[in-house]
Amino acid sequence: RGATVFVGPPRRNRGLPEMPPSGDTGFIFGEASLLHVLDAFRSGRPVLMAEDDDEDAEVSIMMSGSDVRPEHIDFVTQHARSLQVAMGPALYDAISGSLDQIVLDNFNLSRPILSVSARGGGRDPTSSADIAQALNAIAAAARDPTAQALSCPGAIPITRCREGGVLRRAGGSESVVELANVAGLPPMGLYATMRASGLRTLRDAAAQWDLPFTSTADLVAYKRQGAKIAERTSPPARMPTRHGRFTAHCYRSCIDGTEHIALVKCEAADAGSLQPFRATDIPPLVRVHSECCTGDVFGSLRCDCGPQLEKALEAIEADGCGVLLYLRGQEGRGIGLGAKIHAYTLQEQGIDTLDANKKLGLPVDSREYGTGAQILADLGIRDMRLMSNNPKKFSGLAGYGLRIVERVPSHVEPNPENIAYLRCKEERMGHLLDLNDKYGHLGLNRTLPSDLPMG
């Protein structure tokens, strides 16, 4: 094989330290930077959080939610959007259970999106005074969820972070709640996404407003010290397939008990090695594949999952150094099998895959890759060539001591049943598919006919 080709933005950026050497902790901006953020967060000051260390990373403004004043809200809303309060699972369940709620859609398959205000207070989502009053009432409810300090609907949305925090999903809600936990505060916090993104935005904003900053990768690195969210369930075993001969490594999530499997090909490693990729300096070819029963098992033509799975196994076998990590419990981009089939019925009415999820009250993509990242690190991987069409597949990856040195396309030929689905992924979800360049000769129409079934 020739030299590794670096695709897309460089993994490290000017002005930032080099990736830590093997065995280091995986911090990006450093533990000291994170500790400064925690001190400011604890004292009620705003802090900045980068989604990752890439040049196009989203940046969020975060606050603890205690002693919030209207001028704090004015500052956040001037520079950021989608203001909301995230809570730990137990706190969210206690507070939402104490609210009088009106469910307007019996077909909504997720927890309803709730907004709250201080009981007896204003409910205007554009009023900084009403939002600040709501936040202080939420802080009071966090101390005593039975106090009935809140009413619903109200001035600000509340969200529930995932069990397992940033080690399971390095999102904004998990990050702000994790900051609160580490700072010794109630598990809640305010966050909003800045209108401008990227590390230049982060650095400029930090200098202009004299605010401390860190990244989700640093938070992951801090939390994973001594933490384990996945464990082996068996010794490795041979797994001959029609695509090649692999070694199977099985893991179980310590959070929800879901089992996952990694099919490893590493010709340099000894048979039965628990960390096979420690035996080579070659970055392995990695495919993290989300479970798709309809595509992987039944060969559904509505998606491209089955062909991508087979293509990945064939590519890893041919390469001689790689792993296919099959993450279970991720059906339908994380919404589940029943909800996925329900979404199909809407898609048959001409609604695309993204809007179908939204219409059912479900997230566009709720898959979690923290468990997968820890499994890859446990297999001995540091640098990898990632097979993916999704440029945002991982967040906080460097916190596990991992980095992507090459992105390898995973393109498969479309068919009339899935072309609209693939175009939606390319045009609305940012997947890199090159449909027109690669498959224009097939005569698959550029337009999306309303009567075409979509995956």
Coordinates of N, CA, C and O in Angstrom, one line a residue, residues 69-139:
R69 N -28.8 36.2 35.6 CA -29.4 37.5 35.5 C -29.8 37.8 34.0 O -29.3 37.2 33.1
P70 N -30.8 38.7 33.8 CA -31.2 39.0 32.4 C -30.1 39.4 31.5 O -30.0 39.1 30.4
E71 N -29.0 40.1 32.1 CA -27.9 40.5 31.2 C -27.1 39.3 30.7 O -26.5 39.4 29.7
H72 N -27.1 38.2 31.5 CA -26.4 37.0 31.1 C -27.2 36.5 29.8 O -26.5 36.1 28.9
I73 N -28.5 36.5 29.9 CA -29.3 36.0 28.8 C -29.1 36.9 27.6 O -29.0 36.4 26.4
D74 N -29.1 38.2 27.8 CA -28.9 39.1 26.7 C -27.6 38.8 26.0 O -27.5 38.8 24.7
F75 N -26.5 38.5 26.7 CA -25.2 38.2 26.1 C -25.3 36.9 25.3 O -24.8 36.8 24.2
V76 N -25.9 35.9 25.9 CA -25.9 34.6 25.2 C -26.8 34.7 23.9 O -26.4 34.2 22.8
T77 N -28.0 35.3 24.0 CA -28.8 35.4 22.8 C -28.3 36.3 21.7 O -28.6 36.1 20.6
Q78 N -27.4 37.2 22.1 CA -26.8 38.1 21.1 C -25.8 37.3 20.2 O -25.7 37.6 19.0
H79 N -25.2 36.3 20.8 CA -24.1 35.6 20.1 C -24.4 34.2 19.8 O -23.6 33.5 19.1
A80 N -25.5 33.6 20.3 CA -25.8 32.2 20.1 C -27.2 32.0 19.8 O -28.1 32.9 20.0
R81 N -27.5 30.7 19.5 CA -28.9 30.4 19.1 C -29.3 29.1 19.9 O -28.4 28.4 20.4
S82 N -30.5 28.7 19.8 CA -31.0 27.4 20.4 C -30.7 27.3 21.9 O -30.2 26.3 22.3
L83 N -31.1 28.3 22.6 CA -30.9 28.4 24.0 C -31.7 27.3 24.7 O -32.9 27.2 24.4
Q84 N -31.1 26.5 25.6 CA -31.9 25.4 26.3 C -31.1 25.0 27.5 O -30.0 25.3 27.7
V85 N -31.9 24.3 28.4 CA -31.3 23.8 29.7 C -31.3 22.3 29.6 O -32.3 21.7 29.3
A86 N -30.1 21.8 29.8 CA -29.9 20.3 29.9 C -29.9 19.9 31.3 O -29.4 20.6 32.2
M87 N -30.4 18.7 31.5 CA -30.4 18.1 32.9 C -30.0 16.6 32.8 O -30.1 16.0 31.8
G88 N -29.4 16.2 34.0 CA -29.2 14.8 34.1 C -30.4 14.0 34.1 O -31.5 14.5 34.4
P89 N -30.4 12.7 33.7 CA -31.6 11.9 33.5 C -32.5 11.8 34.7 O -33.7 12.0 34.6
A90 N -31.9 11.6 35.9 CA -32.7 11.5 37.1 C -33.4 12.8 37.4 O -34.6 12.8 37.8
L91 N -32.7 13.9 37.3 CA -33.3 15.2 37.6 C -34.4 15.6 36.6 O -35.5 16.0 36.9
Y92 N -34.1 15.3 35.3 CA -35.1 15.6 34.2 C -36.4 14.8 34.5 O -37.5 15.3 34.4
D93 N -36.2 13.5 34.8 CA -37.4 12.7 35.0 C -38.2 13.1 36.2 O -39.4 13.1 36.2
A94 N -37.5 13.6 37.3 CA -38.2 14.1 38.5 C -38.9 15.4 38.2 O -40.1 15.5 38.6
I95 N -38.3 16.3 37.5 CA -38.9 17.6 37.2 C -40.1 17.4 36.2 O -41.2 17.9 36.4
S96 N -39.8 16.7 35.1 CA -40.9 16.5 34.1 C -42.1 15.8 34.7 O -43.2 16.0 34.3
G97 N -41.8 14.8 35.6 CA -42.9 14.1 36.2 C -43.8 15.0 37.1 O -44.9 14.6 37.4
S98 N -43.2 16.1 37.6 CA -44.0 17.0 38.5 C -44.7 18.0 37.7 O -45.5 18.8 38.3
L99 N -44.6 18.1 36.4 CA -45.2 19.1 35.6 C -46.6 18.7 35.0 O -46.7 17.5 34.7
D100 N -47.5 19.6 34.9 CA -48.8 19.3 34.2 C -48.5 19.5 32.7 O -48.2 20.6 32.3
Q101 N -48.6 18.4 32.0 CA -48.2 18.4 30.6 C -49.5 18.1 29.7 O -50.3 17.3 30.1
I102 N -49.5 18.7 28.5 CA -50.5 18.4 27.6 C -49.9 17.7 26.4 O -49.0 18.4 25.7
V103 N -50.2 16.5 26.1 CA -49.6 15.8 24.9 C -50.5 16.0 23.7 O -51.6 15.6 23.7
L104 N -50.0 16.7 22.7 CA -50.8 17.0 21.6 C -50.7 16.0 20.5 O -51.6 16.0 19.6
D105 N -49.8 15.1 20.5 CA -49.6 14.1 19.4 C -49.4 12.7 19.9 O -48.3 12.4 20.5
N106 N -50.4 11.9 19.8 CA -50.3 10.5 20.4 C -49.3 9.7 19.6 O -48.9 8.6 20.0
F107 N -48.9 10.1 18.4 CA -47.9 9.4 17.6 C -46.5 9.9 17.8 O -45.6 9.4 17.1
N108 N -46.3 10.8 18.7 CA -44.9 11.3 19.0 C -44.2 10.1 19.8 O -44.7 9.7 20.8
L109 N -43.1 9.6 19.2 CA -42.5 8.4 19.7 C -41.4 8.7 20.7 O -40.7 7.8 21.2
S110 N -41.1 10.0 20.9 CA -40.0 10.3 21.9 C -40.6 11.0 23.1 O -41.8 11.3 23.1
R111 N -39.7 11.4 24.0 CA -40.2 12.2 25.1 C -40.6 13.5 24.5 O -39.9 14.1 23.7
P112 N -41.8 14.1 25.0 CA -42.2 15.4 24.4 C -41.1 16.5 24.8 O -40.5 16.4 25.8
I113 N -41.0 17.4 23.9 CA -40.1 18.6 24.2 C -40.8 19.5 25.1 O -41.9 20.0 24.7
L114 N -40.3 19.7 26.3 CA -40.9 20.5 27.3 C -40.3 21.9 27.4 O -39.0 22.0 27.2
S115 N -41.0 22.9 27.7 CA -40.5 24.2 28.0 C -41.1 24.6 29.4 O -42.2 24.2 29.7
V116 N -40.3 25.4 30.2 CA -40.8 25.7 31.5 C -40.6 27.2 31.8 O -39.7 27.8 31.2
S117 N -41.3 27.6 32.8 CA -41.1 29.0 33.4 C -41.3 28.8 34.9 O -41.7 27.8 35.4
A118 N -40.9 29.9 35.6 CA -41.1 29.9 37.0 C -42.6 29.9 37.2 O -43.4 30.6 36.5
R119 N -43.1 29.2 38.2 CA -44.5 29.1 38.5 C -45.0 30.5 38.8 O -44.5 31.2 39.7
G120 N -46.0 31.0 38.0 CA -46.5 32.4 38.2 C -45.7 33.4 37.5 O -46.1 34.6 37.5
G121 N -44.6 33.0 36.8 CA -43.7 33.9 36.1 C -44.1 34.1 34.7 O -45.0 33.4 34.2
G122 N -43.3 34.9 34.0 CA -43.6 35.1 32.5 C -43.2 33.9 31.7 O -42.3 33.2 32.1
R123 N -43.8 33.8 30.5 CA -43.6 32.7 29.7 C -43.1 33.1 28.3 O -43.1 32.3 27.3
D124 N -42.6 34.3 28.2 CA -42.1 34.8 26.9 C -40.7 34.3 26.5 O -39.8 34.7 27.2
P125 N -40.6 33.4 25.5 CA -39.2 32.9 25.2 C -38.3 34.0 24.6 O -37.1 33.7 24.4
T126 N -38.8 35.2 24.3 CA -37.9 36.2 23.8 C -37.6 37.2 24.9 O -36.8 38.2 24.7
S127 N -38.1 37.0 26.1 CA -37.8 37.9 27.3 C -36.7 37.4 28.1 O -36.7 36.3 28.7
S128 N -35.6 38.2 28.2 CA -34.4 37.8 29.0 C -34.8 37.7 30.5 O -34.3 36.8 31.2
A129 N -35.7 38.6 30.9 CA -36.1 38.5 32.3 C -36.9 37.2 32.6 O -36.7 36.6 33.6
D130 N -37.8 36.8 31.7 CA -38.6 35.6 31.9 C -37.7 34.4 31.9 O -37.8 33.4 32.7
I131 N -36.7 34.4 31.0 CA -35.8 33.2 30.9 C -34.9 33.1 32.1 O -34.7 32.0 32.7
A132 N -34.4 34.3 32.6 CA -33.5 34.3 33.8 C -34.3 33.8 35.0 O -33.8 33.0 35.8
Q133 N -35.6 34.3 35.1 CA -36.4 33.8 36.2 C -36.7 32.3 36.1 O -36.7 31.6 37.1
A134 N -36.9 31.8 34.9 CA -37.1 30.4 34.7 C -35.9 29.6 35.1 O -36.0 28.5 35.8
L135 N -34.7 30.1 34.8 CA -33.5 29.4 35.1 C -33.3 29.3 36.6 O -32.9 28.2 37.1
N136 N -33.5 30.4 37.3 CA -33.4 30.3 38.8 C -34.4 29.4 39.4 O -34.2 28.8 40.4
A137 N -35.6 29.3 38.8 CA -36.6 28.4 39.3 C -36.2 27.0 39.0 O -36.5 26.1 39.8
I138 N -35.6 26.7 37.9 CA -35.1 25.4 37.6 C -34.0 25.0 38.6 O -34.0 23.9 39.1
A139 N -33.1 25.9 38.9 CA -32.1 25.7 39.9 C -32.7 25.3 41.3 O -32.2 24.4 42.0

